[in-house]
PDB file of C-alpha atoms in Angstrom:
ATOM      1  CA  UNK A   1      14.471 -11.200  26.205  1.00 91.00           C
ATOM      2  CA  UNK A   2      13.097  -8.516  23.903  1.00 94.00           C
ATOM      3  CA  UNK A   3      16.017  -9.030  21.550  1.00 96.00           C
ATOM      4  CA  UNK A   4      14.954 -12.644  21.045  1.00 96.00           C
ATOM      5  CA  UNK A   5      11.588 -11.428  19.751  1.00 96.00           C
ATOM      6  CA  UNK A   6      13.238  -8.927  17.415  1.00 97.00           C
ATOM      7  CA  UNK A   7      15.527 -11.613  15.990  1.00 97.00           C
ATOM      8  CA  UNK A   8      12.630 -13.995  15.466  1.00 96.00           C
ATOM      9  CA  UNK A   9      10.695 -11.294  13.640  1.00 96.00           C
ATOM     10  CA  UNK A  10      13.744 -10.534  11.501  1.00 96.00           C
ATOM     11  CA  UNK A  11      13.982 -14.214  10.567  1.00 96.00           C
ATOM     12  CA  UNK A  12      10.304 -14.177   9.633  1.00 95.00           C
ATOM     13  CA  UNK A  13      10.807 -11.172   7.357  1.00 94.00           C
ATOM     14  CA  UNK A  14      13.800 -12.801   5.658  1.00 93.00           C
ATOM     15  CA  UNK A  15      11.860 -16.024   5.177  1.00 91.00           C
ATOM     16  CA  UNK A  16       8.957 -14.194   3.546  1.00 90.00           C
ATOM     17  CA  UNK A  17      11.302 -12.270   1.258  1.00 88.00           C
ATOM     18  CA  UNK A  18      13.097 -15.459   0.222  1.00 88.00           C
ATOM     19  CA  UNK A  19       9.849 -17.300  -0.414  1.00 84.00           C
ATOM     20  CA  UNK A  20       8.571 -14.386  -2.466  1.00 81.00           C
ATOM     21  CA  UNK A  21      11.645 -14.508  -4.686  1.00 80.00           C
ATOM     22  CA  UNK A  22      11.506 -18.289  -5.085  1.00 78.00           C
ATOM     23  CA  UNK A  23       7.831 -18.553  -5.960  1.00 74.00           C
ATOM     24  CA  UNK A  24       7.086 -15.144  -7.518  1.00 67.00           C
ATOM     25  CA  UNK A  25       3.735 -15.330  -5.753  1.00 65.00           C
ATOM     26  CA  UNK A  26       1.818 -12.781  -3.738  1.00 65.00           C
ATOM     27  CA  UNK A  27      -0.405 -13.448  -0.787  1.00 68.00           C
ATOM     28  CA  UNK A  28       1.926 -15.896   0.946  1.00 75.00           C
ATOM     29  CA  UNK A  29       0.831 -16.953   4.420  1.00 83.00           C
ATOM     30  CA  UNK A  30       2.693 -14.961   7.058  1.00 87.00           C
ATOM     31  CA  UNK A  31       4.230 -17.182   9.761  1.00 92.00           C
ATOM     32  CA  UNK A  32       3.007 -16.408  13.254  1.00 95.00           C
ATOM     33  CA  UNK A  33       5.426 -15.486  16.013  1.00 96.00           C
ATOM     34  CA  UNK A  34       4.639 -17.086  19.360  1.00 96.00           C
ATOM     35  CA  UNK A  35       6.123 -15.928  22.650  1.00 97.00           C
ATOM     36  CA  UNK A  36       7.004 -19.138  24.492  1.00 96.00           C
ATOM     37  CA  UNK A  37       7.046 -18.811  28.292  1.00 96.00           C
ATOM     38  CA  UNK A  38       7.869 -21.855  30.378  1.00 95.00           C
ATOM     39  CA  UNK A  39       6.932 -22.621  33.987  1.00 97.00           C
ATOM     40  CA  UNK A  40       8.717 -21.430  37.099  1.00 97.00           C
ATOM     41  CA  UNK A  41      10.199 -24.924  37.382  1.00 95.00           C
ATOM     42  CA  UNK A  42      12.280 -24.329  34.244  1.00 94.00           C
ATOM     43  CA  UNK A  43      14.338 -21.768  36.175  1.00 94.00           C
ATOM     44  CA  UNK A  44      15.365 -24.307  38.839  1.00 93.00           C
ATOM     45  CA  UNK A  45      18.307 -26.695  38.960  1.00 88.00           C
ATOM     46  CA  UNK A  46      17.602 -29.466  38.430  1.00 87.00           C
ATOM     47  CA  UNK A  47      14.716 -28.309  36.276  1.00 88.00           C
ATOM     48  CA  UNK A  48      11.259 -29.096  37.652  1.00 92.00           C
ATOM     49  CA  UNK A  49       8.977 -28.933  34.605  1.00 92.00           C
ATOM     50  CA  UNK A  50       8.082 -32.597  35.054  1.00 91.00           C
ATOM     51  CA  UNK A  51       8.060 -33.149  38.831  1.00 92.00           C
ATOM     52  CA  UNK A  52       6.773 -29.715  39.880  1.00 94.00           C
ATOM     53  CA  UNK A  53       8.779 -29.712  43.137  1.00 95.00           C
ATOM     54  CA  UNK A  54       8.911 -25.975  43.826  1.00 96.00           C
ATOM     55  CA  UNK A  55      10.686 -24.593  46.921  1.00 94.00           C
ATOM     56  CA  UNK A  56       8.898 -22.193  49.292  1.00 94.00           C
ATOM     57  CA  UNK A  57       7.248 -19.790  48.781  1.00 95.00           C
ATOM     58  CA  UNK A  58       6.403 -21.142  45.286  1.00 96.00           C
ATOM     59  CA  UNK A  59       5.571 -24.627  46.551  1.00 94.00           C
ATOM     60  CA  UNK A  60       5.753 -26.911  49.571  1.00 93.00           C
ATOM     61  CA  UNK A  61       9.044 -28.631  48.843  1.00 89.00           C
ATOM     62  CA  UNK A  62      12.005 -28.097  46.565  1.00 88.00           C
ATOM     63  CA  UNK A  63      13.899 -30.988  44.987  1.00 85.00           C
ATOM     64  CA  UNK A  64      17.094 -30.166  46.882  1.00 78.00           C
ATOM     65  CA  UNK A  65      15.539 -29.334  50.258  1.00 67.00           C
ATOM     66  CA  UNK A  66      17.326 -31.681  52.739  1.00 53.00           C
ATOM     67  CA  UNK A  67      14.560 -31.252  55.330  1.00 54.00           C
ATOM     68  CA  UNK A  68      12.027 -32.799  52.993  1.00 50.00           C
ATOM     69  CA  UNK A  69      14.011 -35.595  51.374  1.00 47.00           C
ATOM     70  CA  UNK A  70      11.623 -38.267  52.699  1.00 55.00           C
ATOM     71  CA  UNK A  71       8.412 -36.363  52.062  1.00 71.00           C
ATOM     72  CA  UNK A  72       8.827 -34.709  48.707  1.00 85.00           C
ATOM     73  CA  UNK A  73       5.423 -33.634  47.462  1.00 91.00           C
ATOM     74  CA  UNK A  74       3.753 -31.134  45.175  1.00 93.00           C
ATOM     75  CA  UNK A  75       0.877 -30.667  47.654  1.00 93.00           C
ATOM     76  CA  UNK A  76       0.628 -28.523  50.776  1.00 92.00           C
ATOM     77  CA  UNK A  77      -1.946 -30.897  52.263  1.00 90.00           C
ATOM     78  CA  UNK A  78      -1.134 -34.020  54.271  1.00 86.00           C
ATOM     79  CA  UNK A  79      -4.596 -35.575  54.246  1.00 83.00           C
ATOM     80  CA  UNK A  80      -7.675 -35.806  52.014  1.00 83.00           C
ATOM     81  CA  UNK A  81     -10.374 -33.111  52.026  1.00 76.00           C
ATOM     82  CA  UNK A  82     -12.442 -31.722  53.627  1.00 71.00           C
ATOM     83  CA  UNK A  83      -9.812 -29.430  55.119  1.00 62.00           C
ATOM     84  CA  UNK A  84     -11.217 -28.436  58.516  1.00 55.00           C
ATOM     85  CA  UNK A  85      -8.298 -28.522  60.966  1.00 60.00           C
ATOM     86  CA  UNK A  86      -6.018 -25.672  62.004  1.00 60.00           C
ATOM     87  CA  UNK A  87      -3.194 -27.429  60.174  1.00 64.00           C
ATOM     88  CA  UNK A  88      -5.318 -27.441  57.031  1.00 74.00           C
ATOM     89  CA  UNK A  89      -5.981 -23.708  57.434  1.00 80.00           C
ATOM     90  CA  UNK A  90      -2.217 -23.172  57.418  1.00 87.00           C
ATOM     91  CA  UNK A  91      -1.901 -25.350  54.317  1.00 89.00           C
ATOM     92  CA  UNK A  92      -4.615 -23.346  52.543  1.00 90.00           C
ATOM     93  CA  UNK A  93      -2.786 -20.102  53.390  1.00 92.00           C
ATOM     94  CA  UNK A  94       0.498 -21.515  52.060  1.00 93.00           C
ATOM     95  CA  UNK A  95      -1.253 -22.685  48.886  1.00 94.00           C
ATOM     96  CA  UNK A  96      -2.672 -19.205  48.329  1.00 94.00           C
ATOM     97  CA  UNK A  97       0.740 -17.651  49.035  1.00 96.00           C
ATOM     98  CA  UNK A  98       2.417 -19.959  46.495  1.00 97.00           C
ATOM     99  CA  UNK A  99      -0.165 -19.106  43.852  1.00 96.00           C
ATOM    100  CA  UNK A 100       0.354 -15.403  44.504  1.00 96.00           C
ATOM    101  CA  UNK A 101       4.156 -15.738  44.192  1.00 97.00           C
ATOM    102  CA  UNK A 102       3.815 -17.710  40.954  1.00 98.00           C
ATOM    103  CA  UNK A 103       1.472 -15.024  39.652  1.00 97.00           C
ATOM    104  CA  UNK A 104       4.096 -12.357  40.382  1.00 97.00           C
ATOM    105  CA  UNK A 105       6.740 -14.433  38.609  1.00 98.00           C
ATOM    106  CA  UNK A 106       4.696 -14.732  35.421  1.00 98.00           C
ATOM    107  CA  UNK A 107       3.407 -11.168  35.508  1.00 97.00           C
ATOM    108  CA  UNK A 108       6.945  -9.821  35.772  1.00 97.00           C
ATOM    109  CA  UNK A 109       8.016 -11.671  32.642  1.00 97.00           C
ATOM    110  CA  UNK A 110       4.907 -10.640  30.718  1.00 97.00           C
ATOM    111  CA  UNK A 111       5.510  -6.984  31.503  1.00 97.00           C
ATOM    112  CA  UNK A 112       9.014  -7.183  30.023  1.00 97.00           C
ATOM    113  CA  UNK A 113       7.424  -7.740  26.618  1.00 97.00           C
ATOM    114  CA  UNK A 114       4.137  -5.878  26.965  1.00 97.00           C
ATOM    115  CA  UNK A 115       5.689  -2.610  28.148  1.00 96.00           C
ATOM    116  CA  UNK A 116       7.731  -2.278  24.958  1.00 95.00           C
ATOM    117  CA  UNK A 117       5.378  -1.381  22.111  1.00 95.00           C
ATOM    118  CA  UNK A 118       7.734  -2.502  19.336  1.00 96.00           C
ATOM    119  CA  UNK A 119       8.271  -5.895  20.954  1.00 97.00           C
ATOM    120  CA  UNK A 120       4.582  -6.478  21.699  1.00 97.00           C
ATOM    121  CA  UNK A 121       3.549  -5.575  18.158  1.00 96.00           C
ATOM    122  CA  UNK A 122       5.765  -8.342  16.751  1.00 97.00           C
ATOM    123  CA  UNK A 123       4.152 -11.071  18.886  1.00 97.00           C
ATOM    124  CA  UNK A 124       1.091 -12.920  17.531  1.00 97.00           C
ATOM    125  CA  UNK A 125       0.327 -15.226  20.462  1.00 97.00           C
ATOM    126  CA  UNK A 126       1.601 -16.061  23.953  1.00 98.00           C
ATOM    127  CA  UNK A 127       2.230 -19.677  24.977  1.00 98.00           C
ATOM    128  CA  UNK A 128       2.656 -20.806  28.571  1.00 98.00           C
ATOM    129  CA  UNK A 129       4.148 -24.249  28.027  1.00 97.00           C
ATOM    130  CA  UNK A 130       5.145 -27.376  29.965  1.00 97.00           C
ATOM    131  CA  UNK A 131       3.193 -26.294  33.051  1.00 98.00           C
ATOM    132  CA  UNK A 132       3.256 -29.118  35.641  1.00 97.00           C
ATOM    133  CA  UNK A 133       0.893 -27.738  38.305  1.00 98.00           C
ATOM    134  CA  UNK A 134      -2.735 -26.634  38.326  1.00 97.00           C
ATOM    135  CA  UNK A 135      -1.691 -24.134  41.015  1.00 97.00           C
ATOM    136  CA  UNK A 136       0.584 -22.526  38.434  1.00 98.00           C
ATOM    137  CA  UNK A 137      -2.140 -22.625  35.795  1.00 97.00           C
ATOM    138  CA  UNK A 138      -4.415 -20.592  38.068  1.00 96.00           C
ATOM    139  CA  UNK A 139      -1.524 -18.210  38.761  1.00 97.00           C
ATOM    140  CA  UNK A 140      -1.060 -17.708  35.021  1.00 97.00           C
ATOM    141  CA  UNK A 141      -4.752 -16.881  34.592  1.00 96.00           C
ATOM    142  CA  UNK A 142      -4.398 -14.278  37.307  1.00 96.00           C
ATOM    143  CA  UNK A 143      -1.157 -12.876  35.861  1.00 97.00           C
ATOM    144  CA  UNK A 144      -2.732 -12.397  32.427  1.00 97.00           C
ATOM    145  CA  UNK A 145      -5.759 -10.717  33.997  1.00 95.00           C
ATOM    146  CA  UNK A 146      -3.533  -8.361  35.976  1.00 95.00           C
ATOM    147  CA  UNK A 147      -1.496  -7.616  32.853  1.00 96.00           C
ATOM    148  CA  UNK A 148      -4.647  -6.657  30.978  1.00 94.00           C
ATOM    149  CA  UNK A 149      -5.777  -4.376  33.783  1.00 93.00           C
ATOM    150  CA  UNK A 150      -2.365  -2.709  34.083  1.00 94.00           C
ATOM    151  CA  UNK A 151      -1.746  -2.158  30.373  1.00 95.00           C
ATOM    152  CA  UNK A 152      -5.253  -0.877  29.608  1.00 93.00           C
ATOM    153  CA  UNK A 153      -4.741   1.860  32.170  1.00 93.00           C
ATOM    154  CA  UNK A 154      -1.470   2.824  30.502  1.00 93.00           C
ATOM    155  CA  UNK A 155      -2.254   2.385  26.820  1.00 93.00           C
ATOM    156  CA  UNK A 156      -5.636   3.180  25.299  1.00 91.00           C
ATOM    157  CA  UNK A 157      -6.963   0.286  23.256  1.00 90.00           C
ATOM    158  CA  UNK A 158      -4.291  -2.154  24.445  1.00 93.00           C
ATOM    159  CA  UNK A 159      -5.226  -5.780  23.819  1.00 94.00           C
ATOM    160  CA  UNK A 160      -3.909  -9.103  25.062  1.00 96.00           C
ATOM    161  CA  UNK A 161      -2.709 -11.483  22.377  1.00 97.00           C
ATOM    162  CA  UNK A 162      -4.389 -14.881  21.994  1.00 97.00           C
ATOM    163  CA  UNK A 163      -2.799 -17.079  24.664  1.00 97.00           C
ATOM    164  CA  UNK A 164      -2.795 -20.615  25.902  1.00 97.00           C
ATOM    165  CA  UNK A 165      -1.688 -22.810  28.762  1.00 98.00           C
ATOM    166  CA  UNK A 166      -0.224 -26.200  27.876  1.00 98.00           C
ATOM    167  CA  UNK A 167       0.241 -28.749  30.660  1.00 98.00           C
ATOM    168  CA  UNK A 168       2.737 -31.595  30.833  1.00 97.00           C
ATOM    169  CA  UNK A 169       1.672 -35.130  31.812  1.00 97.00           C
ATOM    170  CA  UNK A 170       4.678 -37.368  32.600  1.00 92.00           C
ATOM    171  CA  UNK A 171       3.587 -41.010  32.380  1.00 91.00           C
ATOM    172  CA  UNK A 172       0.168 -39.717  31.377  1.00 94.00           C
ATOM    173  CA  UNK A 173      -0.596 -38.049  34.731  1.00 96.00           C
ATOM    174  CA  UNK A 174      -0.528 -34.550  36.184  1.00 96.00           C
ATOM    175  CA  UNK A 175       2.469 -34.232  38.572  1.00 95.00           C
ATOM    176  CA  UNK A 176       0.435 -32.391  41.230  1.00 96.00           C
ATOM    177  CA  UNK A 177      -0.918 -34.470  44.110  1.00 95.00           C
ATOM    178  CA  UNK A 178      -4.247 -33.733  45.796  1.00 94.00           C
ATOM    179  CA  UNK A 179      -2.525 -34.483  49.101  1.00 92.00           C
ATOM    180  CA  UNK A 180       0.919 -35.859  49.976  1.00 92.00           C
ATOM    181  CA  UNK A 181       1.051 -39.467  48.851  1.00 91.00           C
ATOM    182  CA  UNK A 182      -2.488 -39.221  47.460  1.00 93.00           C
ATOM    183  CA  UNK A 183      -3.925 -39.294  43.931  1.00 94.00           C
ATOM    184  CA  UNK A 184      -2.915 -36.862  41.214  1.00 96.00           C
ATOM    185  CA  UNK A 185      -5.136 -33.956  40.236  1.00 96.00           C
ATOM    186  CA  UNK A 186      -7.580 -35.241  37.625  1.00 96.00           C
ATOM    187  CA  UNK A 187      -8.144 -33.849  34.156  1.00 97.00           C
ATOM    188  CA  UNK A 188     -11.709 -32.766  34.944  1.00 96.00           C
ATOM    189  CA  UNK A 189     -10.458 -30.474  37.727  1.00 96.00           C
ATOM    190  CA  UNK A 190      -7.753 -29.007  35.497  1.00 97.00           C
ATOM    191  CA  UNK A 191     -10.187 -28.197  32.694  1.00 96.00           C
ATOM    192  CA  UNK A 192     -12.771 -26.857  35.132  1.00 94.00           C
ATOM    193  CA  UNK A 193     -10.406 -24.499  36.938  1.00 95.00           C
ATOM    194  CA  UNK A 194      -8.727 -23.321  33.753  1.00 95.00           C
ATOM    195  CA  UNK A 195     -11.936 -22.601  31.855  1.00 93.00           C
ATOM    196  CA  UNK A 196     -14.699 -21.812  34.346  1.00 87.00           C
ATOM    197  CA  UNK A 197     -15.931 -18.250  34.325  1.00 78.00           C
ATOM    198  CA  UNK A 198     -16.598 -18.193  38.073  1.00 61.00           C
ATOM    199  CA  UNK A 199     -12.931 -17.351  38.669  1.00 57.00           C
ATOM    200  CA  UNK A 200     -13.391 -14.338  36.430  1.00 52.00           C
ATOM    201  CA  UNK A 201     -16.651 -13.376  38.122  1.00 46.00           C
ATOM    202  CA  UNK A 202     -15.204 -13.694  41.610  1.00 46.00           C
ATOM    203  CA  UNK A 203     -12.059 -11.763  40.808  1.00 49.00           C
ATOM    204  CA  UNK A 204     -11.641  -9.665  37.677  1.00 57.00           C
ATOM    205  CA  UNK A 205      -7.906 -10.349  37.779  1.00 71.00           C
ATOM    206  CA  UNK A 206      -8.469 -13.849  36.370  1.00 85.00           C
ATOM    207  CA  UNK A 207      -8.519 -14.212  32.579  1.00 93.00           C
ATOM    208  CA  UNK A 208      -9.633 -17.204  30.558  1.00 93.00           C
ATOM    209  CA  UNK A 209      -7.182 -18.687  28.018  1.00 96.00           C
ATOM    210  CA  UNK A 210      -7.875 -18.799  24.297  1.00 96.00           C
ATOM    211  CA  UNK A 211      -6.642 -22.387  24.195  1.00 96.00           C
ATOM    212  CA  UNK A 212      -5.763 -25.269  26.462  1.00 97.00           C
ATOM    213  CA  UNK A 213      -3.483 -28.158  25.681  1.00 96.00           C
ATOM    214  CA  UNK A 214      -0.783 -30.755  26.174  1.00 97.00           C
ATOM    215  CA  UNK A 215       2.914 -30.628  25.320  1.00 96.00           C
ATOM    216  CA  UNK A 216       6.223 -32.284  26.234  1.00 94.00           C
ATOM    217  CA  UNK A 217       4.385 -35.577  26.857  1.00 94.00           C
ATOM    218  CA  UNK A 218       5.085 -38.974  25.315  1.00 93.00           C
ATOM    219  CA  UNK A 219       2.873 -39.744  22.282  1.00 93.00           C
ATOM    220  CA  UNK A 220       1.454 -42.982  23.705  1.00 92.00           C
ATOM    221  CA  UNK A 221      -0.438 -41.007  26.363  1.00 95.00           C
ATOM    222  CA  UNK A 222      -1.989 -38.203  24.347  1.00 95.00           C
ATOM    223  CA  UNK A 223      -5.051 -39.956  22.890  1.00 95.00           C
ATOM    224  CA  UNK A 224      -6.457 -40.879  26.296  1.00 96.00           C
ATOM    225  CA  UNK A 225      -5.560 -37.441  27.680  1.00 97.00           C
ATOM    226  CA  UNK A 226      -7.327 -35.635  24.840  1.00 96.00           C
ATOM    227  CA  UNK A 227     -10.326 -37.889  25.349  1.00 95.00           C
ATOM    228  CA  UNK A 228     -10.426 -36.890  29.033  1.00 96.00           C
ATOM    229  CA  UNK A 229      -9.996 -33.199  28.185  1.00 96.00           C
ATOM    230  CA  UNK A 230     -12.762 -33.273  25.594  1.00 94.00           C
ATOM    231  CA  UNK A 231     -15.181 -35.050  27.947  1.00 93.00           C
ATOM    232  CA  UNK A 232     -14.370 -32.593  30.735  1.00 94.00           C
ATOM    233  CA  UNK A 233     -14.808 -29.570  28.484  1.00 92.00           C
ATOM    234  CA  UNK A 234     -18.121 -30.883  27.195  1.00 89.00           C
ATOM    235  CA  UNK A 235     -19.329 -31.353  30.783  1.00 89.00           C
ATOM    236  CA  UNK A 236     -18.813 -27.731  31.806  1.00 88.00           C
ATOM    237  CA  UNK A 237     -21.848 -25.525  32.490  1.00 82.00           C
ATOM    238  CA  UNK A 238     -23.268 -23.928  29.351  1.00 77.00           C
ATOM    239  CA  UNK A 239     -21.786 -20.476  30.025  1.00 76.00           C
ATOM    240  CA  UNK A 240     -18.274 -21.895  30.486  1.00 71.00           C
ATOM    241  CA  UNK A 241     -18.546 -24.363  27.586  1.00 66.00           C
ATOM    242  CA  UNK A 242     -19.606 -21.505  25.301  1.00 70.00           C
ATOM    243  CA  UNK A 243     -16.052 -20.170  25.460  1.00 80.00           C
ATOM    244  CA  UNK A 244     -14.972 -23.113  23.243  1.00 89.00           C
ATOM    245  CA  UNK A 245     -11.162 -22.825  23.464  1.00 94.00           C
ATOM    246  CA  UNK A 246      -8.760 -24.171  20.897  1.00 96.00           C
ATOM    247  CA  UNK A 247      -6.922 -27.405  21.630  1.00 97.00           C
ATOM    248  CA  UNK A 248      -3.113 -27.275  21.415  1.00 97.00           C
ATOM    249  CA  UNK A 249      -1.366 -30.600  21.057  1.00 96.00           C
ATOM    250  CA  UNK A 250       2.382 -31.012  20.590  1.00 96.00           C
ATOM    251  CA  UNK A 251       3.879 -34.106  22.225  1.00 95.00           C
ATOM    252  CA  UNK A 252       7.491 -35.227  22.378  1.00 93.00           C
ATOM    253  CA  UNK A 253       9.024 -37.186  19.521  1.00 91.00           C
ATOM    254  CA  UNK A 254       8.935 -40.547  21.296  1.00 82.00           C
ATOM    255  CA  UNK A 255      12.511 -40.810  22.543  1.00 81.00           C
ATOM    256  CA  UNK A 256      13.001 -41.474  26.247  1.00 76.00           C
ATOM    257  CA  UNK A 257      15.289 -39.286  28.341  1.00 69.00           C
ATOM    258  CA  UNK A 258      17.696 -41.203  30.590  1.00 69.00           C
ATOM    259  CA  UNK A 259      18.369 -39.007  33.627  1.00 57.00           C
ATOM    260  CA  UNK A 260      21.448 -41.096  34.537  1.00 62.00           C
ATOM    261  CA  UNK A 261      23.287 -40.703  31.241  1.00 74.00           C
ATOM    262  CA  UNK A 262      21.497 -37.419  30.380  1.00 71.00           C
ATOM    263  CA  UNK A 263      20.810 -38.714  26.889  1.00 78.00           C
ATOM    264  CA  UNK A 264      17.753 -39.373  24.753  1.00 78.00           C
ATOM    265  CA  UNK A 265      17.275 -43.068  23.973  1.00 81.00           C
ATOM    266  CA  UNK A 266      15.502 -44.472  20.911  1.00 74.00           C
ATOM    267  CA  UNK A 267      13.115 -47.370  21.372  1.00 63.00           C
ATOM    268  CA  UNK A 268      15.061 -50.526  20.402  1.00 57.00           C
ATOM    269  CA  UNK A 269      12.248 -51.826  18.195  1.00 56.00           C
ATOM    270  CA  UNK A 270      11.720 -48.605  16.245  1.00 57.00           C
ATOM    271  CA  UNK A 271      13.890 -47.190  13.508  1.00 55.00           C
ATOM    272  CA  UNK A 272      13.907 -43.498  12.622  1.00 56.00           C
ATOM    273  CA  UNK A 273      11.305 -43.831   9.861  1.00 57.00           C
ATOM    274  CA  UNK A 274       8.873 -45.966  11.856  1.00 72.00           C
ATOM    275  CA  UNK A 275       9.328 -43.673  14.854  1.00 82.00           C
ATOM    276  CA  UNK A 276       8.224 -40.642  12.850  1.00 89.00           C
ATOM    277  CA  UNK A 277       5.283 -42.525  11.383  1.00 90.00           C
ATOM    278  CA  UNK A 278       4.176 -43.767  14.810  1.00 90.00           C
ATOM    279  CA  UNK A 279       4.452 -40.254  16.226  1.00 93.00           C
ATOM    280  CA  UNK A 280       2.404 -38.697  13.416  1.00 94.00           C
ATOM    281  CA  UNK A 281      -0.274 -41.375  13.671  1.00 93.00           C
ATOM    282  CA  UNK A 282      -0.439 -40.890  17.446  1.00 93.00           C
ATOM    283  CA  UNK A 283      -0.959 -37.146  17.052  1.00 94.00           C
ATOM    284  CA  UNK A 284      -3.630 -37.638  14.406  1.00 94.00           C
ATOM    285  CA  UNK A 285      -5.408 -40.262  16.517  1.00 93.00           C
ATOM    286  CA  UNK A 286      -5.423 -37.878  19.485  1.00 94.00           C
ATOM    287  CA  UNK A 287      -6.728 -35.025  17.327  1.00 93.00           C
ATOM    288  CA  UNK A 288      -9.646 -37.185  16.233  1.00 91.00           C
ATOM    289  CA  UNK A 289     -10.592 -37.680  19.890  1.00 89.00           C
ATOM    290  CA  UNK A 290     -11.412 -33.958  20.029  1.00 89.00           C
ATOM    291  CA  UNK A 291     -13.989 -34.174  17.263  1.00 83.00           C
ATOM    292  CA  UNK A 292     -17.767 -34.556  17.815  1.00 71.00           C
ATOM    293  CA  UNK A 293     -18.802 -37.991  19.054  1.00 65.00           C
ATOM    294  CA  UNK A 294     -21.798 -39.864  20.449  1.00 60.00           C
ATOM    295  CA  UNK A 295     -24.214 -38.059  18.179  1.00 59.00           C
ATOM    296  CA  UNK A 296     -22.875 -34.577  18.925  1.00 63.00           C
ATOM    297  CA  UNK A 297     -22.800 -32.162  16.013  1.00 70.00           C
ATOM    298  CA  UNK A 298     -20.422 -29.577  17.457  1.00 81.00           C
ATOM    299  CA  UNK A 299     -17.047 -30.137  19.072  1.00 86.00           C
ATOM    300  CA  UNK A 300     -16.424 -28.388  22.418  1.00 89.00           C
ATOM    301  CA  UNK A 301     -13.187 -27.124  20.836  1.00 93.00           C
ATOM    302  CA  UNK A 302     -13.055 -24.212  18.378  1.00 93.00           C
ATOM    303  CA  UNK A 303     -10.128 -25.757  16.539  1.00 93.00           C
ATOM    304  CA  UNK A 304      -6.880 -27.689  16.903  1.00 94.00           C
ATOM    305  CA  UNK A 305      -3.230 -26.628  16.722  1.00 95.00           C
ATOM    306  CA  UNK A 306      -0.903 -29.583  16.131  1.00 95.00           C
ATOM    307  CA  UNK A 307       2.871 -29.707  16.401  1.00 95.00           C
ATOM    308  CA  UNK A 308       5.836 -31.301  18.118  1.00 95.00           C
ATOM    309  CA  UNK A 309       7.911 -30.764  21.248  1.00 94.00           C
ATOM    310  CA  UNK A 310      11.206 -32.339  22.400  1.00 91.00           C
ATOM    311  CA  UNK A 311      13.077 -34.463  19.824  1.00 91.00           C
ATOM    312  CA  UNK A 312      10.667 -33.737  16.991  1.00 93.00           C
ATOM    313  CA  UNK A 313      11.960 -32.168  13.811  1.00 93.00           C
ATOM    314  CA  UNK A 314      10.984 -31.254  10.244  1.00 94.00           C
ATOM    315  CA  UNK A 315      10.626 -34.923   9.279  1.00 94.00           C
ATOM    316  CA  UNK A 316       8.023 -35.481  12.012  1.00 94.00           C
ATOM    317  CA  UNK A 317       5.992 -32.454  10.909  1.00 94.00           C
ATOM    318  CA  UNK A 318       6.296 -33.469   7.254  1.00 94.00           C
ATOM    319  CA  UNK A 319       4.925 -36.918   8.069  1.00 94.00           C
ATOM    320  CA  UNK A 320       2.114 -35.417  10.126  1.00 94.00           C
ATOM    321  CA  UNK A 321       1.193 -33.102   7.278  1.00 93.00           C
ATOM    322  CA  UNK A 322       1.272 -35.980   4.807  1.00 93.00           C
ATOM    323  CA  UNK A 323      -1.156 -38.185   6.719  1.00 91.00           C
ATOM    324  CA  UNK A 324      -3.425 -35.245   7.609  1.00 89.00           C
ATOM    325  CA  UNK A 325      -3.752 -34.260   3.946  1.00 87.00           C
ATOM    326  CA  UNK A 326      -4.079 -37.859   2.767  1.00 86.00           C
ATOM    327  CA  UNK A 327      -6.916 -38.516   5.222  1.00 78.00           C
ATOM    328  CA  UNK A 328      -8.418 -35.023   4.762  1.00 69.00           C
ATOM    329  CA  UNK A 329      -8.362 -34.204   8.457  1.00 63.00           C
TER     330      UNK A 329
END
């Protein structure tokens, strides 16, 4: 794992040297090196980044658990709140246990990099990506807080890198259910629990991310999702809203994955060129939803990081750059 960081840094150095020779210019922008950490579901087979079906103790039900084939759910609860029964008390305890186990999973991986000074010094930012569950988002906040506490005791002046949590929204919705068979967790709750300072005040182990975002989601959903995120962020109490995180936005390229054939399928009405143009316009449209509106003079976001996820390539980014520069965004 550490070797991957060293190789990425080596590639960055070679790129800078090559660019220096080609342009004979000084002051070239140094590419940033991001440590990409996926969700626990990425370690499962089949992978569970999109469905969020985690086996105990990480969740209520794994994808391949034969005892739960008829009741697969991402929630520990079988009925709507308020949770007052003894059964609900058990569900709350299991939920807390799952969050704790997910925290340990993420903390263990973070320590692999943070405990090696050479590796940590090469990293510019840490990205928790394709997270399907709010439960896991809270666990990540706690893991980062625990990492900070641990490393500051060991290394004087140690600092956490800028970091973000990027959620995935298959079909435009969070995979996590409020209760089994019930509605999905709403965007307002996700933003609130990822950004509110009360978690930090109640338990110093919780840290607040530098950015919050969306990735690995189809482009047709991102404008409405960003609109919901921006409204939710702007509705936070003043102390929480003052944090003003960055928005990270890097959707999929627009192809659809066929789980039967295990292949990516292009939309029959879109050619390659129109697909890239549609993708870039979708990203730009979503980015505009994060800007001040309804008479506001300041966006609740500090800035925006745009990019691409699955099945995007240099041509997609080139097209995005072209329309951003042409429209002066």
